[in-house]
Short mmCIF file of C-alpha atoms in Angstrom, two decimals:
data_model
loop_
_atom_site.label_atom_id
_atom_site.label_comp_id
_atom_site.label_asym_id
_atom_site.label_seq_id
_atom_site.Cartn_x
_atom_site.Cartn_y
_atom_site.Cartn_z
CA MET A 1 -99.09 10.90 -151.15
CA ASN A 2 -96.41 9.00 -149.33
CA PRO A 3 -93.96 11.70 -148.07
CA ASN A 4 -91.06 9.63 -149.36
CA THR A 5 -92.35 9.67 -152.93
CA GLY A 6 -92.67 13.39 -153.58
CA LYS A 7 -90.85 16.67 -153.31
CA ASN A 8 -88.31 15.72 -150.67
CA ARG A 9 -86.61 13.29 -153.05
CA ILE A 10 -83.09 14.41 -153.97
CA LEU A 11 -82.15 14.11 -157.62
CA ARG A 12 -78.62 12.79 -157.46
CA LEU A 13 -77.79 11.77 -161.01
CA LEU A 14 -79.09 12.52 -164.48
CA PHE A 15 -78.06 10.47 -167.48
CA TRP A 16 -78.40 12.48 -170.67
CA GLU A 17 -78.56 10.84 -174.08
CA SER A 18 -76.66 13.74 -175.60
CA THR A 19 -76.99 12.27 -179.09
CA ILE A 20 -78.58 9.24 -180.65
CA LYS A 21 -75.63 9.02 -183.03
CA CYS A 22 -73.02 6.32 -182.47
CA ASN A 23 -70.15 4.80 -184.42
CA LEU A 24 -71.03 1.30 -183.16
CA THR A 25 -74.13 -0.90 -183.32
CA CYS A 26 -73.84 -3.01 -180.17
CA ALA A 27 -76.01 -6.10 -179.86
CA HIS A 28 -77.21 -5.25 -176.34
CA CYS A 29 -77.65 -1.46 -176.68
CA ARG A 30 -80.74 0.26 -175.31
CA ARG A 31 -80.78 2.45 -178.44
CA VAL A 32 -83.57 1.67 -180.92
CA GLU A 33 -83.18 4.64 -183.29
CA THR A 34 -80.43 4.88 -185.88
CA ASP A 35 -78.03 7.69 -186.77
CA GLU A 36 -80.68 9.00 -189.15
CA ALA A 37 -82.50 10.34 -186.07
CA ALA A 38 -79.50 12.49 -185.05
CA PRO A 39 -80.97 15.72 -186.53
CA SER A 40 -83.67 15.46 -183.84
CA ASP A 41 -81.07 15.71 -181.05
CA MET A 42 -81.62 18.73 -178.82
CA ALA A 43 -80.02 21.85 -180.28
CA THR A 44 -77.18 23.53 -178.42
CA ASP A 45 -79.39 26.20 -176.85
CA GLN A 46 -81.98 23.60 -175.82
CA ALA A 47 -79.29 21.40 -174.27
CA MET A 48 -77.85 24.35 -172.37
CA ASP A 49 -81.31 25.16 -171.03
CA MET A 50 -81.71 21.56 -169.85
CA ILE A 51 -78.36 21.88 -168.07
CA ASP A 52 -79.56 25.13 -166.47
CA GLN A 53 -82.72 23.37 -165.31
CA LEU A 54 -80.67 20.62 -163.69
CA ALA A 55 -78.42 23.15 -161.95
CA ALA A 56 -81.49 25.00 -160.65
CA VAL A 57 -82.79 21.76 -159.13
CA GLY A 58 -79.40 21.21 -157.55
CA LYS A 59 -79.26 24.67 -155.98
CA GLU A 60 -82.76 24.36 -154.58
CA GLN A 61 -82.17 20.92 -153.04
CA GLY A 62 -78.73 21.91 -151.73
CA PHE A 63 -76.96 19.17 -153.65
CA MET A 64 -75.54 19.43 -157.16
CA PRO A 65 -76.41 16.30 -159.15
CA VAL A 66 -74.03 14.37 -161.34
CA LEU A 67 -74.65 14.90 -165.05
CA VAL A 68 -73.52 11.98 -167.19
CA PHE A 69 -73.00 12.81 -170.86
CA SER A 70 -74.08 9.57 -172.50
CA GLY A 71 -75.49 8.51 -175.84
CA GLY A 72 -75.27 7.00 -178.41
CA GLU A 73 -71.68 8.08 -178.36
CA PRO A 74 -71.38 11.58 -176.87
CA LEU A 75 -68.12 12.26 -178.71
CA CYS A 76 -70.12 12.10 -181.96
CA ARG A 77 -71.76 15.38 -180.93
CA ASP A 78 -69.91 18.39 -182.40
CA ASP A 79 -70.69 20.77 -179.52
CA ILE A 80 -70.09 18.27 -176.70
CA PHE A 81 -67.19 20.19 -175.14
CA ASP A 82 -69.13 23.48 -175.31
CA LEU A 83 -71.91 21.78 -173.35
CA ILE A 84 -69.48 20.28 -170.87
CA ARG A 85 -67.97 23.72 -170.25
CA HIS A 86 -71.45 25.17 -169.76
CA ALA A 87 -72.30 22.46 -167.22
CA ARG A 88 -69.04 23.04 -165.41
CA LYS A 89 -69.85 26.75 -165.07
CA ARG A 90 -73.16 25.71 -163.51
CA GLU A 91 -71.17 23.73 -160.89
CA LEU A 92 -72.65 20.37 -161.82
CA GLN A 93 -70.59 17.22 -161.30
CA LEU A 94 -69.67 15.73 -164.65
CA ALA A 95 -68.99 12.29 -166.10
CA LEU A 96 -68.68 10.98 -169.64
CA ALA A 97 -69.84 7.55 -170.86
CA SER A 98 -68.04 6.44 -174.02
CA ASN A 99 -67.18 3.35 -176.01
CA GLY A 100 -63.61 4.68 -176.10
CA THR A 101 -62.96 4.17 -179.79
CA LEU A 102 -62.99 7.88 -180.68
CA ILE A 103 -60.59 8.93 -177.92
CA ASP A 104 -57.18 9.87 -179.26
CA ALA A 105 -54.44 11.86 -177.53
CA ALA A 106 -56.02 15.22 -178.43
CA ILE A 107 -59.51 14.22 -177.27
CA ALA A 108 -58.12 12.78 -174.03
CA GLU A 109 -56.38 16.07 -173.31
CA LYS A 110 -59.58 18.00 -174.03
CA ILE A 111 -61.45 15.72 -171.64
CA ASN A 112 -58.78 16.28 -169.00
CA ASN A 113 -59.17 20.05 -169.31
CA SER A 114 -62.96 20.06 -169.59
CA GLY A 115 -64.09 19.45 -166.03
CA ILE A 116 -65.10 15.82 -166.62
CA GLN A 117 -64.32 14.01 -163.39
CA ARG A 118 -64.48 10.46 -164.71
CA VAL A 119 -64.92 8.62 -167.97
CA SER A 120 -66.58 5.22 -168.19
CA ILE A 121 -65.45 2.97 -171.02
CA SER A 122 -67.47 -0.06 -172.05
CA LEU A 123 -65.54 -3.31 -172.33
CA ASP A 124 -67.77 -6.31 -172.71
CA GLY A 125 -65.08 -8.91 -172.43
CA ALA A 126 -61.42 -9.37 -171.65
CA THR A 127 -60.63 -10.40 -175.23
CA SER A 128 -61.29 -8.94 -178.65
CA GLU A 129 -63.20 -12.06 -179.67
CA ILE A 130 -65.92 -11.55 -177.07
CA HIS A 131 -66.01 -7.74 -177.06
CA ASN A 132 -66.07 -7.39 -180.84
CA LYS A 133 -68.86 -9.97 -181.10
CA LEU A 134 -71.10 -7.92 -178.82
CA ARG A 135 -70.03 -4.59 -180.32
CA GLN A 136 -70.55 -5.99 -183.82
CA LEU A 137 -67.43 -4.31 -185.17
CA GLU A 138 -63.98 -5.78 -185.65
CA GLY A 139 -61.32 -3.63 -184.03
CA SER A 140 -63.66 -2.06 -181.46
CA PHE A 141 -61.84 -3.82 -178.60
CA GLU A 142 -58.48 -2.61 -179.79
CA GLY A 143 -59.91 0.89 -180.29
CA ALA A 144 -61.31 0.98 -176.76
CA ILE A 145 -58.00 -0.17 -175.29
CA LYS A 146 -56.16 2.56 -177.20
CA GLY A 147 -58.67 5.12 -175.97
CA ILE A 148 -58.11 3.97 -172.41
CA GLY A 149 -54.38 4.33 -172.89
CA HIS A 150 -54.82 7.93 -174.01
CA LEU A 151 -57.01 8.69 -170.99
CA LYS A 152 -54.46 7.20 -168.64
CA LYS A 153 -51.61 9.17 -170.21
CA ALA A 154 -53.67 12.38 -169.94
CA GLY A 155 -54.39 11.69 -166.26
CA VAL A 156 -58.14 11.17 -166.65
CA PRO A 157 -59.70 8.75 -164.09
CA PHE A 158 -61.64 6.02 -165.84
CA GLN A 159 -63.72 2.99 -165.01
CA ILE A 160 -64.67 -0.10 -166.98
CA ASN A 161 -68.35 -0.86 -167.60
CA VAL A 162 -69.29 -4.44 -168.41
CA THR A 163 -72.72 -5.65 -169.47
CA ILE A 164 -73.05 -9.25 -168.27
CA THR A 165 -74.42 -11.77 -170.77
CA ARG A 166 -73.91 -15.46 -171.31
CA PHE A 167 -71.24 -14.54 -173.88
CA ASN A 168 -68.90 -12.98 -171.35
CA ALA A 169 -69.97 -14.40 -167.97
CA GLY A 170 -67.03 -16.79 -168.00
CA GLN A 171 -64.56 -13.91 -168.37
CA LEU A 172 -65.44 -12.09 -165.17
CA ASP A 173 -62.12 -12.77 -163.43
CA ASP A 174 -60.21 -11.88 -166.59
CA VAL A 175 -62.11 -8.59 -166.91
CA PHE A 176 -61.07 -7.58 -163.40
CA ALA A 177 -57.47 -8.55 -164.10
CA LEU A 178 -57.52 -6.50 -167.31
CA ALA A 179 -59.12 -3.50 -165.58
CA GLU A 180 -56.44 -3.53 -162.90
CA LYS A 181 -53.69 -3.86 -165.50
CA LEU A 182 -55.10 -0.92 -167.47
CA GLY A 183 -55.24 1.27 -164.35
CA ALA A 184 -59.01 1.58 -163.95
CA VAL A 185 -60.35 2.95 -160.66
CA ALA A 186 -63.52 0.85 -160.78
CA VAL A 187 -65.42 -1.89 -162.55
CA HIS A 188 -69.17 -1.50 -162.92
CA LEU A 189 -71.20 -4.53 -163.87
CA PHE A 190 -74.49 -4.05 -165.68
CA MET A 191 -77.08 -6.79 -165.53
CA LEU A 192 -78.65 -6.88 -168.99
CA VAL A 193 -82.13 -5.37 -169.37
CA PRO A 194 -83.95 -6.64 -172.48
CA VAL A 195 -84.83 -3.32 -174.12
CA GLY A 196 -83.74 -1.70 -177.38
CA CYS A 197 -81.34 -3.94 -179.25
CA GLY A 198 -81.19 -6.12 -176.13
CA GLU A 199 -84.72 -7.32 -176.90
CA GLU A 200 -83.28 -9.20 -179.87
CA PHE A 201 -81.02 -11.28 -177.65
CA ALA A 202 -82.20 -14.87 -177.85
CA THR A 203 -83.33 -16.43 -174.60
CA GLU A 204 -80.25 -18.62 -174.50
CA ASP A 205 -78.00 -15.51 -174.62
CA MET A 206 -79.39 -14.01 -171.40
CA LEU A 207 -78.67 -15.29 -167.92
CA SER A 208 -81.53 -17.07 -166.22
CA ALA A 209 -82.74 -16.06 -162.76
CA ASP A 210 -80.69 -18.88 -161.23
CA GLU A 211 -77.61 -17.83 -163.19
CA TYR A 212 -78.07 -14.21 -162.12
CA GLU A 213 -78.19 -15.35 -158.51
CA LYS A 214 -74.97 -17.32 -158.88
CA MET A 215 -73.34 -14.40 -160.72
CA MET A 216 -74.23 -12.08 -157.84
CA VAL A 217 -72.52 -14.42 -155.38
CA ARG A 218 -69.43 -14.55 -157.61
CA ILE A 219 -69.31 -10.76 -157.78
CA ALA A 220 -69.74 -10.44 -154.02
CA LYS A 221 -66.80 -12.78 -153.43
CA LEU A 222 -64.70 -10.83 -155.93
CA GLU A 223 -65.60 -7.57 -154.24
CA VAL A 224 -64.16 -8.83 -150.97
CA SER A 225 -60.85 -9.69 -152.61
CA GLN A 226 -60.49 -6.83 -155.10
CA ASN A 227 -58.80 -3.46 -154.66
CA LEU A 228 -60.92 -2.07 -157.47
CA GLN A 229 -64.24 -0.46 -156.66
CA ILE A 230 -67.09 -2.73 -157.77
CA LYS A 231 -70.61 -1.59 -158.49
CA VAL A 232 -73.55 -3.66 -159.71
CA THR A 233 -76.08 -1.77 -161.81
CA CYS A 234 -79.54 -3.03 -162.75
CA GLY A 235 -79.03 -5.81 -160.23
CA PRO A 236 -80.86 -4.47 -157.15
CA HIS A 237 -80.99 -7.90 -155.52
CA TYR A 238 -77.21 -7.78 -155.17
CA GLU A 239 -77.52 -6.23 -151.70
CA ARG A 240 -79.77 -9.09 -150.60
CA VAL A 241 -77.30 -11.64 -151.94
CA VAL A 242 -74.43 -9.94 -150.11
CA ARG A 243 -76.33 -9.96 -146.83
CA GLN A 244 -77.49 -13.55 -147.16
CA ALA A 245 -73.99 -14.75 -148.00
CA GLY A 246 -72.48 -12.77 -145.15
CA LEU A 247 -70.08 -11.12 -147.57
CA ARG A 248 -69.44 -7.60 -146.45
CA LYS A 249 -66.28 -5.83 -147.45
CA ALA A 250 -64.83 -2.96 -145.43
CA PRO A 251 -66.05 0.41 -146.73
CA GLN A 252 -64.64 1.28 -150.10
CA LYS A 253 -62.68 4.41 -150.79
CA PRO A 254 -64.77 7.14 -152.39
CA ASP A 255 -65.77 6.59 -156.00
CA MET A 256 -65.23 10.27 -156.76
CA PRO A 257 -64.61 12.37 -153.62
CA VAL A 258 -66.91 15.18 -154.61
CA CYS A 259 -70.42 13.82 -154.27
CA PRO A 260 -71.87 12.96 -150.84
CA HIS A 261 -74.41 10.35 -151.84
CA ASP A 262 -74.39 6.68 -151.11
CA HIS A 263 -75.28 4.93 -154.28
CA GLY A 264 -73.54 6.20 -157.40
CA LYS A 265 -76.03 4.82 -159.91
CA GLY A 266 -74.35 3.68 -163.04
CA GLY A 267 -70.96 3.73 -161.44
CA HIS A 268 -70.52 7.42 -161.13
CA PRO A 269 -69.42 9.65 -158.28
CA VAL A 270 -69.99 8.72 -154.71
CA GLY A 271 -68.34 10.75 -152.04
CA LYS A 272 -68.06 8.77 -148.85
CA PRO A 273 -66.81 5.24 -148.35
CA VAL A 274 -69.90 3.11 -148.33
CA HIS A 275 -71.05 -0.14 -149.86
CA SER A 276 -72.78 -0.65 -153.17
CA SER A 277 -76.12 0.85 -154.09
CA LYS A 278 -79.35 -0.47 -152.63
CA GLY A 279 -82.40 -1.12 -154.72
CA CYS A 280 -83.59 0.04 -158.10
CA LEU A 281 -82.87 3.76 -158.30
CA ALA A 282 -84.92 4.45 -161.43
CA GLY A 283 -86.95 7.56 -160.70
CA VAL A 284 -85.92 7.42 -157.06
CA SER A 285 -82.67 9.38 -157.21
CA VAL A 286 -81.85 8.96 -160.89
CA ILE A 287 -83.50 9.95 -164.14
CA PHE A 288 -82.70 9.70 -167.83
CA VAL A 289 -83.24 12.42 -170.42
CA GLY A 290 -83.47 11.26 -174.02
CA HIS A 291 -81.92 13.00 -177.00
CA GLN A 292 -85.19 14.81 -177.77
CA GLY A 293 -85.75 15.94 -174.18
CA ASP A 294 -88.09 13.19 -173.00
CA VAL A 295 -87.65 12.22 -169.34
CA PHE A 296 -87.67 8.58 -168.26
CA PRO A 297 -87.09 6.92 -164.87
CA CYS A 298 -83.97 5.30 -166.36
CA GLY A 299 -82.56 4.57 -169.78
CA TYR A 300 -84.07 1.09 -169.80
CA LEU A 301 -87.62 1.94 -168.72
CA PRO A 302 -89.66 3.51 -171.57
CA VAL A 303 -92.21 5.29 -169.39
CA ASN A 304 -92.34 8.90 -170.53
CA CYS A 305 -92.69 11.27 -167.57
CA GLY A 306 -92.53 14.55 -169.51
CA ASN A 307 -90.24 16.59 -171.73
CA VAL A 308 -87.76 19.24 -170.55
CA LEU A 309 -88.47 21.31 -173.69
CA GLU A 310 -92.10 21.64 -172.58
CA THR A 311 -92.09 21.23 -168.79
CA ARG A 312 -89.40 22.28 -166.32
CA LEU A 313 -87.28 19.45 -164.97
CA LYS A 314 -88.13 20.47 -161.40
CA GLU A 315 -91.84 20.02 -162.05
CA ILE A 316 -91.35 16.64 -163.71
CA TRP A 317 -89.12 15.40 -160.88
CA ASN A 318 -91.48 16.57 -158.15
CA ASN A 319 -94.90 15.98 -159.70
CA SER A 320 -94.75 12.98 -162.04
CA ASP A 321 -97.30 10.38 -160.98
CA ASP A 322 -95.20 7.57 -162.46
CA LEU A 323 -92.09 8.64 -160.56
CA ALA A 324 -94.08 8.93 -157.32
CA LYS A 325 -95.52 5.46 -157.80
CA MET A 326 -92.24 3.69 -158.37
CA ARG A 327 -90.71 5.41 -155.33
CA ASP A 328 -93.33 3.73 -153.16
CA THR A 329 -92.28 0.13 -152.41
CA ASN A 330 -95.69 -0.47 -150.84
CA GLN A 331 -97.16 -0.51 -154.35
CA LEU A 332 -94.97 -3.35 -155.60
CA THR A 333 -96.88 -6.47 -156.61
CA GLY A 334 -96.14 -10.16 -156.90
CA LYS A 335 -93.39 -11.59 -154.74
CA CYS A 336 -91.59 -8.21 -154.69
CA GLY A 337 -94.60 -6.76 -152.88
CA VAL A 338 -94.30 -9.18 -149.98
CA CYS A 339 -90.52 -9.62 -149.96
CA GLU A 340 -88.74 -8.78 -146.72
CA TYR A 341 -85.95 -7.25 -148.81
CA ARG A 342 -88.16 -4.94 -150.86
CA LYS A 343 -86.86 -1.74 -149.25
CA ILE A 344 -83.22 -2.55 -150.02
CA CYS A 345 -83.93 -4.24 -153.34
CA GLY A 346 -87.35 -3.70 -154.85
CA GLY A 347 -86.39 -5.54 -158.03
CA CYS A 348 -85.52 -4.00 -161.39
CA ARG A 349 -88.50 -1.97 -162.55
CA ALA A 350 -87.30 -1.97 -166.16
CA ARG A 351 -87.05 -5.76 -166.36
CA ALA A 352 -90.48 -6.04 -164.76
CA PHE A 353 -91.86 -3.71 -167.42
CA SER A 354 -90.13 -5.48 -170.30
CA VAL A 355 -91.46 -8.90 -169.27
CA LYS A 356 -94.77 -8.11 -167.54
CA GLY A 357 -95.71 -4.75 -169.09
CA ASP A 358 -96.05 -3.39 -165.53
CA TYR A 359 -93.17 -1.53 -163.87
CA MET A 360 -94.50 -2.40 -160.40
CA ALA A 361 -94.64 -6.14 -161.09
CA GLU A 362 -92.21 -8.60 -159.55
CA GLU A 363 -88.62 -8.82 -160.78
CA PRO A 364 -88.64 -11.63 -163.39
CA PHE A 365 -84.92 -12.40 -163.06
CA CYS A 366 -84.83 -12.94 -159.30
CA ASP A 367 -84.57 -16.49 -158.00
CA TYR A 368 -85.34 -15.63 -154.38
CA LEU A 369 -88.56 -16.82 -152.75
CA PRO A 370 -89.67 -14.43 -149.96
CA ASP A 371 -90.57 -15.79 -146.55
CA ALA A 372 -94.21 -14.90 -147.20
CA LYS A 373 -94.23 -17.21 -150.24
CA LYS A 374 -92.51 -20.19 -148.61
#
């Protein structure tokens, strides 16, 4: 086994689908189950054991991972603050991913006192017309803005997450202006992966490979001029685009000055001032745990690597054949396999899987032609 694919890998961030339940039905969501599946969420004692497993991994590797309470909508889970307190006692670093609509003054204060170090709020446009269309609920934009206001008043650091589609691509500048006006510390841009509800997006609703490339250049230029932290997620070729365009901003201030890693997958804590993440981090330094305990390389890649209710997280992280394979860039195929940028990019493994049925296939939404193919 390649020594870089096995037990010396540091688990830096775990996204946990704390509940499948959600008060919205967003058009581009990775969720495929409905609220009717909520009774199959991990019970409180099972969730606490998963948290203990993560903390044990952290202590052994000498680095406490970031635990992101995600969903669904995590605030739909009745015991969410009990679980957050438990994770805090285990010295994990904590973040909360929410749609913002359930955050009132009381909830914001509870978040502030809970140990959550940052909240990410999804805004998929700078106007209610665009956001509500994607969220498929009138008033969801206004609800998210109110939630953000409560967080700001309570002193909770927050970031804006934006999933880029053809619907909102033209609002990129306006989104940054809105984020700055609202007082966000960062904007994290998610390149759409066609899984879950996102599979239903018509071809004309998704950016083409050429459009993705142009969007990456736009983002890189914005990053140079913005005071906000900018992070591109599920767009591993962003680092290549930045290098080719010669656009390199001075090191950013820390994303959350508690976590000494250099990529902050999903827009969550990074501790030293470095540039954006490099490459697809699915299974490399990040994993996703579903609401029933199943472990996946990321929330968009439906390759089941085990279940924390049956196998310890440490064993899954260290011994999964699928995780080991996708950590090895020498096993990439197609143009990704011969690309001179494969070690800093590697392509999105989830998009490869969704289009090709093979998570080691070439990135289908990359417009770059490697030197070996020219």
